[in-house]
PDB file of C-alpha atoms in Angstrom:
ATOM      1  CA  MET A   1      -0.444   0.257   0.205  1.00  0.00           C
ATOM      2  CA  VAL A   2       1.815   3.073  -0.521  1.00  0.00           C
ATOM      3  CA  GLU A   3       0.427   6.225   0.664  1.00  0.00           C
ATOM      4  CA  ARG A   4       0.573   9.433  -2.093  1.00  0.00           C
ATOM      5  CA  GLY A   5       0.818  13.278  -0.565  1.00  0.00           C
ATOM      6  CA  ALA A   6       1.169  16.868  -2.033  1.00  0.00           C
ATOM      7  CA  ASP A   7       4.385  16.569  -2.338  1.00  0.00           C
ATOM      8  CA  GLU A   8       4.061  13.942  -5.316  1.00  0.00           C
ATOM      9  CA  ALA A   9       2.236  16.552  -7.221  1.00  0.00           C
ATOM     10  CA  ALA A  10       4.371  16.231  -9.979  1.00  0.00           C
ATOM     11  CA  LEU A  11       3.241  13.136 -10.542  1.00  0.00           C
ATOM     12  CA  PRO A  12       0.708  12.478 -13.169  1.00  0.00           C
ATOM     13  CA  ARG A  13      -2.265  11.256 -12.184  1.00  0.00           C
ATOM     14  CA  ARG A  14      -5.998  11.630 -12.948  1.00  0.00           C
ATOM     15  CA  ARG A  15      -8.810  13.724 -11.683  1.00  0.00           C
ATOM     16  CA  GLY A  16     -12.686  14.727 -11.469  1.00  0.00           C
ATOM     17  CA  GLY A  17     -14.935  11.529 -12.712  1.00  0.00           C
ATOM     18  CA  ASP A  18     -12.771   9.519 -13.511  1.00  0.00           C
ATOM     19  CA  PRO A  19     -12.564   6.099 -11.445  1.00  0.00           C
ATOM     20  CA  SER A  20      -8.948   6.069 -11.701  1.00  0.00           C
ATOM     21  CA  ALA A  21      -8.742   9.122  -9.311  1.00  0.00           C
ATOM     22  CA  ALA A  22     -10.017   6.960  -6.692  1.00  0.00           C
ATOM     23  CA  GLY A  23      -6.973   4.384  -7.014  1.00  0.00           C
ATOM     24  CA  ILE A  24      -9.315   2.257  -8.965  1.00  0.00           C
ATOM     25  CA  GLY A  25      -7.456   0.856 -11.925  1.00  0.00           C
ATOM     26  CA  GLN A  26      -7.182  -2.561 -14.137  1.00  0.00           C
ATOM     27  CA  PHE A  27      -8.635  -5.900 -12.465  1.00  0.00           C
ATOM     28  CA  ALA A  28      -6.239  -8.233 -12.583  1.00  0.00           C
ATOM     29  CA  ILE A  29      -5.022 -11.261  -9.464  1.00  0.00           C
ATOM     30  CA  THR A  30      -1.814 -11.461  -9.316  1.00  0.00           C
ATOM     31  CA  SER A  31       0.767 -13.071  -6.077  1.00  0.00           C
ATOM     32  CA  THR A  32       0.473  -8.790  -5.142  1.00  0.00           C
ATOM     33  CA  THR A  33      -2.883  -9.137  -5.231  1.00  0.00           C
ATOM     34  CA  ILE A  34      -4.462 -12.473  -3.285  1.00  0.00           C
ATOM     35  CA  GLY A  35      -1.067 -10.779  -0.812  1.00  0.00           C
ATOM     36  CA  LEU A  36      -2.133  -7.667   0.129  1.00  0.00           C
ATOM     37  CA  VAL A  37      -6.269  -8.565   0.298  1.00  0.00           C
ATOM     38  CA  LEU A  38      -4.561 -11.326   3.145  1.00  0.00           C
ATOM     39  CA  VAL A  39      -2.701  -8.492   4.710  1.00  0.00           C
ATOM     40  CA  ALA A  40      -6.048  -6.356   4.205  1.00  0.00           C
ATOM     41  CA  LEU A  41      -8.177  -9.766   5.871  1.00  0.00           C
ATOM     42  CA  LEU A  42      -5.740 -10.143   8.862  1.00  0.00           C
ATOM     43  CA  THR A  43      -4.673  -6.451   9.125  1.00  0.00           C
ATOM     44  CA  THR A  44      -7.804  -3.584   8.778  1.00  0.00           C
ATOM     45  CA  PRO A  45     -10.411  -5.238  11.323  1.00  0.00           C
ATOM     46  CA  LEU A  46      -7.512  -4.317  13.900  1.00  0.00           C
ATOM     47  CA  GLN A  47      -7.136  -0.768  12.661  1.00  0.00           C
ATOM     48  CA  ALA A  48     -10.472   0.497  12.254  1.00  0.00           C
ATOM     49  CA  ALA A  49     -11.073  -1.260  15.439  1.00  0.00           C
ATOM     50  CA  GLY A  50      -8.234   0.412  16.837  1.00  0.00           C
ATOM     51  CA  GLU A  51      -9.653   3.709  15.653  1.00  0.00           C
ATOM     52  CA  GLU A  52     -12.993   3.003  17.137  1.00  0.00           C
ATOM     53  CA  LEU A  53     -11.620   2.547  20.661  1.00  0.00           C
ATOM     54  CA  LEU A  54      -9.627   5.792  20.024  1.00  0.00           C
ATOM     55  CA  PHE A  55     -12.254   8.155  18.935  1.00  0.00           C
ATOM     56  CA  ARG A  56     -15.027   6.213  20.675  1.00  0.00           C
ATOM     57  CA  GLY A  57     -14.587   4.822  22.486  1.00  0.00           C
ATOM     58  CA  ALA A  58     -11.528   6.914  23.951  1.00  0.00           C
ATOM     59  CA  MET A  59     -11.767  10.658  22.549  1.00  0.00           C
ATOM     60  CA  MET A  60     -16.097  10.542  22.981  1.00  0.00           C
ATOM     61  CA  PRO A  61     -16.350  10.479  26.515  1.00  0.00           C
ATOM     62  CA  LEU A  62     -12.734  12.424  27.089  1.00  0.00           C
ATOM     63  CA  PHE A  63     -14.864  15.829  25.678  1.00  0.00           C
ATOM     64  CA  ALA A  64     -17.748  15.281  26.614  1.00  0.00           C
ATOM     65  CA  SER A  65     -16.296  15.108  29.990  1.00  0.00           C
ATOM     66  CA  TRP A  66     -15.501  17.959  30.715  1.00  0.00           C
ATOM     67  CA  VAL A  67     -18.977  19.469  29.799  1.00  0.00           C
ATOM     68  CA  ARG A  68     -21.839  18.752  32.374  1.00  0.00           C
ATOM     69  CA  ALA A  69     -24.919  19.188  30.879  1.00  0.00           C
ATOM     70  CA  VAL A  70     -25.440  15.715  29.623  1.00  0.00           C
ATOM     71  CA  ARG A  71     -26.519  16.995  25.665  1.00  0.00           C
ATOM     72  CA  PRO A  72     -24.233  19.612  25.614  1.00  0.00           C
ATOM     73  CA  ALA A  73     -21.634  16.817  26.800  1.00  0.00           C
ATOM     74  CA  LEU A  74     -22.607  14.754  24.137  1.00  0.00           C
ATOM     75  CA  VAL A  75     -22.772  17.264  21.454  1.00  0.00           C
ATOM     76  CA  LEU A  76     -19.449  18.077  22.356  1.00  0.00           C
ATOM     77  CA  GLY A  77     -17.820  14.355  21.888  1.00  0.00           C
ATOM     78  CA  MET A  78     -18.580  13.986  19.190  1.00  0.00           C
ATOM     79  CA  ILE A  79     -17.231  16.780  17.530  1.00  0.00           C
ATOM     80  CA  ALA A  80     -14.399  17.654  19.017  1.00  0.00           C
ATOM     81  CA  SER A  81     -13.241  13.727  18.767  1.00  0.00           C
ATOM     82  CA  ASN A  82     -14.757  13.804  15.337  1.00  0.00           C
ATOM     83  CA  ILE A  83     -12.229  16.768  14.039  1.00  0.00           C
ATOM     84  CA  VAL A  84      -9.413  14.441  15.667  1.00  0.00           C
ATOM     85  CA  PHE A  85     -10.658  11.734  13.801  1.00  0.00           C
ATOM     86  CA  GLY A  86     -10.751  14.354  10.105  1.00  0.00           C
ATOM     87  CA  PHE A  87      -7.706  15.610  10.678  1.00  0.00           C
ATOM     88  CA  VAL A  88      -6.125  12.631  11.576  1.00  0.00           C
ATOM     89  CA  HIS A  89      -7.120  10.634   8.025  1.00  0.00           C
ATOM     90  CA  MET A  90      -4.686  13.290   6.482  1.00  0.00           C
ATOM     91  CA  SER A  91      -6.868  14.734   2.929  1.00  0.00           C
ATOM     92  CA  VAL A  92      -6.844  18.010   2.130  1.00  0.00           C
ATOM     93  CA  ASP A  93      -9.085  17.661   0.045  1.00  0.00           C
ATOM     94  CA  PRO A  94     -12.691  18.980   0.177  1.00  0.00           C
ATOM     95  CA  TRP A  95     -15.074  16.129  -0.404  1.00  0.00           C
ATOM     96  CA  LEU A  96     -12.582  13.504   1.164  1.00  0.00           C
ATOM     97  CA  LEU A  97     -12.547  15.629   4.597  1.00  0.00           C
ATOM     98  CA  SER A  98     -16.631  15.717   3.979  1.00  0.00           C
ATOM     99  CA  TYR A  99     -16.786  12.242   3.698  1.00  0.00           C
ATOM    100  CA  TYR A 100     -14.389  11.701   7.018  1.00  0.00           C
ATOM    101  CA  ALA A 101     -16.741  14.216   8.802  1.00  0.00           C
ATOM    102  CA  VAL A 102     -19.393  12.638   8.109  1.00  0.00           C
ATOM    103  CA  PHE A 103     -18.434   9.041   8.543  1.00  0.00           C
ATOM    104  CA  GLY A 104     -16.192   9.572  11.648  1.00  0.00           C
ATOM    105  CA  LEU A 105     -20.504  11.750  13.594  1.00  0.00           C
ATOM    106  CA  CYS A 106     -22.569   8.759  11.815  1.00  0.00           C
ATOM    107  CA  MET A 107     -19.904   5.801  14.046  1.00  0.00           C
ATOM    108  CA  ALA A 108     -20.113   7.949  16.771  1.00  0.00           C
ATOM    109  CA  ALA A 109     -24.308   7.822  16.432  1.00  0.00           C
ATOM    110  CA  MET A 110     -24.157   4.430  16.051  1.00  0.00           C
ATOM    111  CA  ALA A 111     -21.779   3.787  19.369  1.00  0.00           C
ATOM    112  CA  VAL A 112     -24.065   6.567  20.946  1.00  0.00           C
ATOM    113  CA  ILE A 113     -27.377   4.549  19.392  1.00  0.00           C
ATOM    114  CA  SER A 114     -26.659   1.250  20.275  1.00  0.00           C
ATOM    115  CA  ARG A 115     -25.097   2.124  23.312  1.00  0.00           C
ATOM    116  CA  GLY A 116     -21.239   0.290  22.669  1.00  0.00           C
ATOM    117  CA  LEU A 117     -18.916  -0.126  20.319  1.00  0.00           C
ATOM    118  CA  GLU A 118     -19.684  -3.481  18.516  1.00  0.00           C
ATOM    119  CA  VAL A 119     -22.061  -1.658  15.988  1.00  0.00           C
ATOM    120  CA  PRO A 120     -19.842   1.141  15.071  1.00  0.00           C
ATOM    121  CA  ILE A 121     -16.202  -1.523  15.771  1.00  0.00           C
ATOM    122  CA  ALA A 122     -18.054  -3.894  12.927  1.00  0.00           C
ATOM    123  CA  PHE A 123     -19.386  -1.207  10.088  1.00  0.00           C
ATOM    124  CA  HIS A 124     -16.006   0.771  10.265  1.00  0.00           C
ATOM    125  CA  VAL A 125     -14.642  -3.005   9.441  1.00  0.00           C
ATOM    126  CA  MET A 126     -16.863  -4.306   6.313  1.00  0.00           C
ATOM    127  CA  ASN A 127     -16.513  -0.637   5.487  1.00  0.00           C
ATOM    128  CA  ASN A 128     -12.506  -0.689   5.475  1.00  0.00           C
ATOM    129  CA  LEU A 129     -12.259  -4.159   4.441  1.00  0.00           C
ATOM    130  CA  ILE A 130     -14.845  -3.287   1.129  1.00  0.00           C
ATOM    131  CA  MET A 131     -12.015  -0.311   0.505  1.00  0.00           C
ATOM    132  CA  MET A 132      -8.925  -2.585   0.349  1.00  0.00           C
ATOM    133  CA  VAL A 133     -10.049  -5.230  -1.798  1.00  0.00           C
ATOM    134  CA  VAL A 134     -11.448  -3.401  -4.250  1.00  0.00           C
ATOM    135  CA  GLY A 135      -8.214  -1.661  -4.075  1.00  0.00           C
ATOM    136  CA  ALA A 136      -6.486  -4.683  -4.355  1.00  0.00           C
ATOM    137  CA  LEU A 137      -8.309  -6.132  -6.828  1.00  0.00           C
ATOM    138  CA  PHE A 138      -8.088  -3.126  -9.640  1.00  0.00           C
ATOM    139  CA  ALA A 139      -5.197  -1.791  -8.638  1.00  0.00           C
ATOM    140  CA  GLY A 140      -3.933  -3.667 -12.159  1.00  0.00           C
ATOM    141  CA  GLY A 141      -2.017  -6.684  -9.990  1.00  0.00           C
ATOM    142  CA  GLY A 142       0.167  -3.755  -8.133  1.00  0.00           C
ATOM    143  CA  GLY A 143       0.193  -1.671  -4.739  1.00  0.00           C
ATOM    144  CA  ILE A 144      -3.130  -0.071  -3.449  1.00  0.00           C
ATOM    145  CA  VAL A 145      -2.201   3.613  -3.484  1.00  0.00           C
ATOM    146  CA  ILE A 146      -3.919   6.186  -1.376  1.00  0.00           C
ATOM    147  CA  ASP A 147      -4.021   8.983  -2.493  1.00  0.00           C
ATOM    148  CA  ARG A 148      -6.155  11.718  -0.380  1.00  0.00           C
ATOM    149  CA  SER A 149      -4.520  15.388  -2.311  1.00  0.00           C
ATOM    150  CA  VAL A 150      -6.692  17.562  -3.606  1.00  0.00           C
ATOM    151  CA  GLY A 151      -9.148  16.591  -5.801  1.00  0.00           C
ATOM    152  CA  MET A 152      -9.228  12.989  -4.880  1.00  0.00           C
ATOM    153  CA  GLY A 153     -12.126  13.591  -3.428  1.00  0.00           C
ATOM    154  CA  GLY A 154     -15.297  14.553  -6.605  1.00  0.00           C
ATOM    155  CA  PRO A 155     -19.084  14.532  -5.985  1.00  0.00           C
ATOM    156  CA  PHE A 156     -19.266  10.033  -5.746  1.00  0.00           C
ATOM    157  CA  MET A 157     -18.377  11.008  -3.216  1.00  0.00           C
ATOM    158  CA  LEU A 158     -21.737  11.598  -1.989  1.00  0.00           C
ATOM    159  CA  VAL A 159     -23.208   8.023  -2.918  1.00  0.00           C
ATOM    160  CA  PHE A 160     -20.502   7.033   0.610  1.00  0.00           C
ATOM    161  CA  ILE A 161     -21.472   9.350   2.112  1.00  0.00           C
ATOM    162  CA  VAL A 162     -25.936   8.336   2.038  1.00  0.00           C
ATOM    163  CA  VAL A 163     -24.268   4.912   3.227  1.00  0.00           C
ATOM    164  CA  ASP A 164     -23.061   6.060   6.079  1.00  0.00           C
ATOM    165  CA  LEU A 165     -26.653   7.833   6.368  1.00  0.00           C
ATOM    166  CA  VAL A 166     -28.987   4.677   6.036  1.00  0.00           C
ATOM    167  CA  ALA A 167     -26.455   2.455   8.082  1.00  0.00           C
ATOM    168  CA  VAL A 168     -27.590   5.154  10.916  1.00  0.00           C
ATOM    169  CA  GLY A 169     -31.174   4.998  10.141  1.00  0.00           C
ATOM    170  CA  LEU A 170     -31.065   1.200   9.882  1.00  0.00           C
ATOM    171  CA  VAL A 171     -28.833   0.855  13.927  1.00  0.00           C
ATOM    172  CA  TRP A 172     -31.945   3.410  14.955  1.00  0.00           C
ATOM    173  CA  LEU A 173     -34.951   2.084  13.558  1.00  0.00           C
ATOM    174  CA  TYR A 174     -33.130  -1.577  15.057  1.00  0.00           C
ATOM    175  CA  GLU A 175     -32.710  -0.210  18.341  1.00  0.00           C
ATOM    176  CA  ARG A 176     -35.518   0.938  18.487  1.00  0.00           C
ATOM    177  CA  SER A 177     -37.582  -2.796  17.868  1.00  0.00           C
ATOM    178  CA  GLN A 178     -35.498  -4.787  20.546  1.00  0.00           C
ATOM    179  CA  ARG A 179     -36.853  -1.435  23.265  1.00  0.00           C
ATOM    180  CA  PRO A 180     -39.887  -2.363  24.760  1.00  0.00           C
TER     181      PRO A 180
END
């Protein structure tokens, strides 16, 4: 997996609605592809669970503890931990940054609605696994490039945002049906 930052702006790349701008290239299965998929299956669940434990399990309550009133504390905890979550992903693209903001808030909402971290961990793991496996399968048999620089996001990110919001709605509906 290769990360590509703003310092590599001189390298040629496609932008806009072109799928290759998001790292989607030619479908290929090589030994590199198989290795990347195996590494993703083994490490991505730990990475995603770690992020949820840190941001929703530790930081959200930490920031919330700064305020006494319950609702303002909850809002502060969700927003402050999400700001840190967004910065950690080091994107300067407005579309990607918006996606990370919505994703983080959705994970926080899932944690609050479900009264635990299991649901956001499961969703985060599946989200990242899908992204990594698709990235590996469509990397043309080479390595995965994660480019978070300006121009890498676009209106297509709205699809992912809608998926996150629908997932929160489904969690809310499920939790509501389980309570007397």
